[in-house]
PDB file of C-alpha atoms in Angstrom:
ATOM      1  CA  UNK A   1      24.568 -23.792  16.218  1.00 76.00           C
ATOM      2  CA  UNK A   2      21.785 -25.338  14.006  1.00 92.00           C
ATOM      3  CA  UNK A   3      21.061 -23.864  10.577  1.00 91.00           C
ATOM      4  CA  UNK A   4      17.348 -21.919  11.657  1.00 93.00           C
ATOM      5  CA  UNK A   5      19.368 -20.171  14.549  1.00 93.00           C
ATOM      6  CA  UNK A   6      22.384 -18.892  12.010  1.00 93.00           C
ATOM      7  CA  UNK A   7      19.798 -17.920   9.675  1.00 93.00           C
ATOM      8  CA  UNK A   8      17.814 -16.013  12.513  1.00 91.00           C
ATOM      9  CA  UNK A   9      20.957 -14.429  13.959  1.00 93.00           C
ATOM     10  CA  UNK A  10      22.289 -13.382  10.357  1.00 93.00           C
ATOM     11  CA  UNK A  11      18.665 -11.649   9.691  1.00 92.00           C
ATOM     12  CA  UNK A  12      18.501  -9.888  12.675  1.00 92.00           C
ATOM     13  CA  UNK A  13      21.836  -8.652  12.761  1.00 92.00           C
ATOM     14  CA  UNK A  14      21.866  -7.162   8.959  1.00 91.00           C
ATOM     15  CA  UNK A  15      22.121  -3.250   8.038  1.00 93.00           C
ATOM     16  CA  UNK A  16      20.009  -4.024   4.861  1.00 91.00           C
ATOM     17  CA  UNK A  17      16.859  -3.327   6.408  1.00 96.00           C
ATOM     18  CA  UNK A  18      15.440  -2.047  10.020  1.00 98.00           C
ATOM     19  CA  UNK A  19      14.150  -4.698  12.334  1.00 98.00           C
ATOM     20  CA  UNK A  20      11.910  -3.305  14.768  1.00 98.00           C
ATOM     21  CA  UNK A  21      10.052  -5.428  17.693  1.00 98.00           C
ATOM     22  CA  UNK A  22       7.537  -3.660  20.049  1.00 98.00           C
ATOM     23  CA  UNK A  23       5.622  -5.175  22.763  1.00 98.00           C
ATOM     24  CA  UNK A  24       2.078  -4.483  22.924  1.00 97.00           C
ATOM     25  CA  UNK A  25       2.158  -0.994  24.709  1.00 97.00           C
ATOM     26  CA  UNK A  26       4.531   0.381  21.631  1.00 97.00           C
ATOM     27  CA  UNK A  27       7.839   0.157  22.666  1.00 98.00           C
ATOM     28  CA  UNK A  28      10.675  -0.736  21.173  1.00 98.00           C
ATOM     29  CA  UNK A  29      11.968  -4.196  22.416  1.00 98.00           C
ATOM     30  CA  UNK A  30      14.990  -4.784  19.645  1.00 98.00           C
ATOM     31  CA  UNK A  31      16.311  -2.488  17.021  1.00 98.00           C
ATOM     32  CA  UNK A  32      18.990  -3.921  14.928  1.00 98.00           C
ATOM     33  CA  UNK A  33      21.879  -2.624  12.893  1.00 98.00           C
ATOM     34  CA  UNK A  34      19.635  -1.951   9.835  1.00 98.00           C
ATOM     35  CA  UNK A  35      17.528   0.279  12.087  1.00 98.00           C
ATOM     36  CA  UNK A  36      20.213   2.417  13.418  1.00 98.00           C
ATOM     37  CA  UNK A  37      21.880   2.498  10.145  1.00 97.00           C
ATOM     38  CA  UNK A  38      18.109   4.090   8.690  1.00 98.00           C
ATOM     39  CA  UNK A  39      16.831   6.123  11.296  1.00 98.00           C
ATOM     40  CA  UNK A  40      20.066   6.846  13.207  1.00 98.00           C
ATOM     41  CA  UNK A  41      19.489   6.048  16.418  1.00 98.00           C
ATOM     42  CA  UNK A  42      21.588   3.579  18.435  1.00 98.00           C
ATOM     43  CA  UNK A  43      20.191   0.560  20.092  1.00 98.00           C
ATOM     44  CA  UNK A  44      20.474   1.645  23.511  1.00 98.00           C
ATOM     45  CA  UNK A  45      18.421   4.773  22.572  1.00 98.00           C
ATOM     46  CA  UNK A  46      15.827   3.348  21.119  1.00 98.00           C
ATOM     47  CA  UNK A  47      15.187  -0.159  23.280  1.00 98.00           C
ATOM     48  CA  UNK A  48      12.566   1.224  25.712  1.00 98.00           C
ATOM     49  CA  UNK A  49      11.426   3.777  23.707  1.00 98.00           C
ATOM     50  CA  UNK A  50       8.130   4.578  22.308  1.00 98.00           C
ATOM     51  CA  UNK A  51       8.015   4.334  18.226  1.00 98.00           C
ATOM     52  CA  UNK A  52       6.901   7.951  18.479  1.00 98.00           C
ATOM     53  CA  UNK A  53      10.714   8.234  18.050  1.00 98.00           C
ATOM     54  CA  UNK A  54      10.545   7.638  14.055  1.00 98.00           C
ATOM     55  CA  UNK A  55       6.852   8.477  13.980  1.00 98.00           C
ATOM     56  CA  UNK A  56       5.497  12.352  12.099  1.00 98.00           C
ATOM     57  CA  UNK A  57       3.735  13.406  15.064  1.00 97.00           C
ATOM     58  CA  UNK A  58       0.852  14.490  12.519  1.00 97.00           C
ATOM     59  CA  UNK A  59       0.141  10.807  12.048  1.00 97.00           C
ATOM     60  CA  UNK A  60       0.602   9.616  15.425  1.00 98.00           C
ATOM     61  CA  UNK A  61      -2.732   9.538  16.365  1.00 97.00           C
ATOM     62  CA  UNK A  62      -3.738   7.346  13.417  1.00 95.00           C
ATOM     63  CA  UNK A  63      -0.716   5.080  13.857  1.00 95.00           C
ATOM     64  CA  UNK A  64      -1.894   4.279  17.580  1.00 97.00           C
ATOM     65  CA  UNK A  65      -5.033   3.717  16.828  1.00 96.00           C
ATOM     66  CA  UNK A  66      -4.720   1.119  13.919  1.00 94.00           C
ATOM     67  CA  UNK A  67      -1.563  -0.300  16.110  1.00 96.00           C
ATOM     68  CA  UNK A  68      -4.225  -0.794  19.015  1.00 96.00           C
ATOM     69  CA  UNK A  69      -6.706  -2.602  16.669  1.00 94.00           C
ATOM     70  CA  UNK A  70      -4.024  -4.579  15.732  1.00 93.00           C
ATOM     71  CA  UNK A  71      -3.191  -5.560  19.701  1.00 95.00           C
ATOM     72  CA  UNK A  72      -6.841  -6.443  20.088  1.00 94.00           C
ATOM     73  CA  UNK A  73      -7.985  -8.557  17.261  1.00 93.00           C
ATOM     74  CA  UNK A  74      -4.334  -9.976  16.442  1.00 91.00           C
ATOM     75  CA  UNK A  75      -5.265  -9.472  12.858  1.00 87.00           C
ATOM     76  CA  UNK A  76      -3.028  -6.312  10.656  1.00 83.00           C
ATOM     77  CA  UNK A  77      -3.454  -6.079   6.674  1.00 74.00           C
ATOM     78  CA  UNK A  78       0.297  -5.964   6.759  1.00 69.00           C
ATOM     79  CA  UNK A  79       1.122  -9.219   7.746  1.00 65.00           C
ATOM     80  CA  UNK A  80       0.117 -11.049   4.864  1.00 69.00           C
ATOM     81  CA  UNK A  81       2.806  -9.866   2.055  1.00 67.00           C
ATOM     82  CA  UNK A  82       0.968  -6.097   1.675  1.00 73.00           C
ATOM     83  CA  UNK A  83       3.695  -3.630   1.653  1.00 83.00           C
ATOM     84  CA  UNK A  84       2.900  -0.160   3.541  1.00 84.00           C
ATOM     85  CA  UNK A  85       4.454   3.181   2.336  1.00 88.00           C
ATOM     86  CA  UNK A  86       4.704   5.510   5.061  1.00 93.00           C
ATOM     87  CA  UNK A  87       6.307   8.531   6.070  1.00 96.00           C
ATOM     88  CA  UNK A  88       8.616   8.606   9.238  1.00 97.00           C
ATOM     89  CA  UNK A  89      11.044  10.194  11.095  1.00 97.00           C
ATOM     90  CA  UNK A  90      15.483   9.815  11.456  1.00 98.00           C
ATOM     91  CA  UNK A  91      17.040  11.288  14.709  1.00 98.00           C
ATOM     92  CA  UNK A  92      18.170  14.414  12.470  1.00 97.00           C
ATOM     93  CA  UNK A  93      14.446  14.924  12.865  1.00 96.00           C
ATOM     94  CA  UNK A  94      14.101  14.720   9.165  1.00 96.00           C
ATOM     95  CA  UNK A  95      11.618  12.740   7.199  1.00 96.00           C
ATOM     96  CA  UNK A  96      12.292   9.649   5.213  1.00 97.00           C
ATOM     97  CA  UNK A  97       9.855   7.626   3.450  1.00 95.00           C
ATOM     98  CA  UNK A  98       9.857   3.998   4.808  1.00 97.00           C
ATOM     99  CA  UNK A  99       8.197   1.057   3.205  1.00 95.00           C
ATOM    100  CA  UNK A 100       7.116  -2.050   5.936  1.00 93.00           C
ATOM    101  CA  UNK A 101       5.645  -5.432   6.665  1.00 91.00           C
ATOM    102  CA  UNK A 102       4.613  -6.602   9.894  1.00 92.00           C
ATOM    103  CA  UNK A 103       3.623  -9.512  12.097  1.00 92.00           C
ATOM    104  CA  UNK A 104       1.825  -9.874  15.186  1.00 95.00           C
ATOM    105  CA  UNK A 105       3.667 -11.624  17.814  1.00 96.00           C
ATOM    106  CA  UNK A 106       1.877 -13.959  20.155  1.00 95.00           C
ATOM    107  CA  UNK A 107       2.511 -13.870  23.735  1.00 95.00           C
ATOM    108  CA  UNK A 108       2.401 -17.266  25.651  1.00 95.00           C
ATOM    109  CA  UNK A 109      -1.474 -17.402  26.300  1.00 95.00           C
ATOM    110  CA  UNK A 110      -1.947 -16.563  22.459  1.00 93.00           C
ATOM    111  CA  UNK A 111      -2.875 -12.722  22.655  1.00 95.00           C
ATOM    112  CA  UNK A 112      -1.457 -10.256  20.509  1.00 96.00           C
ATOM    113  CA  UNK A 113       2.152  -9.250  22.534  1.00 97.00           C
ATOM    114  CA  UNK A 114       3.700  -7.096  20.365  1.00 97.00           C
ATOM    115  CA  UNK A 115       4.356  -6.800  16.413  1.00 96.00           C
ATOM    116  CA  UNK A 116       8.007  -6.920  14.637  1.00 96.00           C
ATOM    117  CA  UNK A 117       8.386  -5.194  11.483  1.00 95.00           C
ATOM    118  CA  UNK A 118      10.959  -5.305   8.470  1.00 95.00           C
ATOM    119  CA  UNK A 119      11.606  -1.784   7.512  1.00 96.00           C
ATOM    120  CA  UNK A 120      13.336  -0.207   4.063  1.00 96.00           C
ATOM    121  CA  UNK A 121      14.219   3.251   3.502  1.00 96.00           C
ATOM    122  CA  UNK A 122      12.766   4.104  -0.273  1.00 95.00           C
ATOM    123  CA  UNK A 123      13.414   7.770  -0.117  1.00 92.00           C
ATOM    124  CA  UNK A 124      15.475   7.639  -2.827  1.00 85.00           C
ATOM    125  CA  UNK A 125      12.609   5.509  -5.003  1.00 80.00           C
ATOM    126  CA  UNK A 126       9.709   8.283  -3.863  1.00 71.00           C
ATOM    127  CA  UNK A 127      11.541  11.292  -4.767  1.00 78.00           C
ATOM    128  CA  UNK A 128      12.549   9.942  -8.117  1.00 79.00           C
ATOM    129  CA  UNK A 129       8.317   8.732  -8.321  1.00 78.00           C
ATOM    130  CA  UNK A 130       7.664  12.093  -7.511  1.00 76.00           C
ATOM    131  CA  UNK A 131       9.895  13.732 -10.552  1.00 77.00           C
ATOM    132  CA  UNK A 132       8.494  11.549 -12.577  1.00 79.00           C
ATOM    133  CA  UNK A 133       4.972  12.247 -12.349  1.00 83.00           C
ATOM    134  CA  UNK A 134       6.305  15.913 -12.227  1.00 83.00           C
ATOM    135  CA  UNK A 135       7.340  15.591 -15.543  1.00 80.00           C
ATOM    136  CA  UNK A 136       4.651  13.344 -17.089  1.00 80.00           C
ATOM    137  CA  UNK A 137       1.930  16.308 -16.076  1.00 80.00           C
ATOM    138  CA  UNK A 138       4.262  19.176 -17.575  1.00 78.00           C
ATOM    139  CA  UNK A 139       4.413  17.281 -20.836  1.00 79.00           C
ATOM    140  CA  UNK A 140       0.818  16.111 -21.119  1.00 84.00           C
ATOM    141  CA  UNK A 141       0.099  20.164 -20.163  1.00 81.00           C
ATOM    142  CA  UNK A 142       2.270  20.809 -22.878  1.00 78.00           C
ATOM    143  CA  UNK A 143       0.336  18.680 -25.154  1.00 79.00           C
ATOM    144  CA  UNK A 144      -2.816  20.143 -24.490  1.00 81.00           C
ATOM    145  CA  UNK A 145      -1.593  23.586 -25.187  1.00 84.00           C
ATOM    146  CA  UNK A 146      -0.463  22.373 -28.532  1.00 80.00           C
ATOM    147  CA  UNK A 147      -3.453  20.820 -29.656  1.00 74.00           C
TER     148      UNK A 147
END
């Protein structure tokens, strides 16, 4: 086995992070380890599937239409280093915040066929954001009050 397809096979079997590969209808055509590990669904129950699975169905709607830009002009935002912060959904049917990049895949004729994405859970970093802030606003409150 050459060194490219150890270092492919290594990447895309990790836990660290969910890889995710759709085709260009939205469904899932690999979930690894990292993705079941994050969102708790096995492989066989998500290969097939549509990503509504780990989508809020509030922002459904503007997922599928940015993801169907993204199948016609071949060009996402996302794919160039830009990290997205989104909201999104484990099999508990709880929500997680998720942080992504993305790449287009090109079929054989050069269209858009699909896009993979590398997926981390930052739950964890948001909520702790979050208390932050919280606490930054009570105490500049509480300066006000005292001045």
């Amino acid at each position: 086995m050459d060194f490219r397809t150890a270092l492919g096979d290594a990447i895309l079997s990790s836990e660290s992070d969910a890889i995710i590969a759709t085709g260009k209808d939205g469904l899932i055509t690999f979930w690894n380890p990292g993705a079941t590990r994050i969102f708790g669904f096995a492989e066989n129950e998500a290969v097939g599937q549509s990503l509504d699975i780990i989508i809020p169905e509030n922002l459904r709607a503007r997922h599928w239409e940015g993801y169907d830009k993204v199948m016609e002009s071949g060009q996402s935002r996302y794919s160039h280093g830009d990290l997205l912060a989104v909201p999104a959904l484990i099999k508990a049917g709880t929500r997680i915040s998720v942080e992504f990049t993305m790449v287009v895949l090109p079929g054989p004729d050069g269209k858009p066929a699909g896009t993979a994405a590398v997926l981390r859970d930052v739950t964890k970093k948001f909520e702790e954001n979050r208390a932050l802030r919280k606490k930054l606003a009570a105490a500049q409150n509480a300066a006000r009050e005292n001045t």
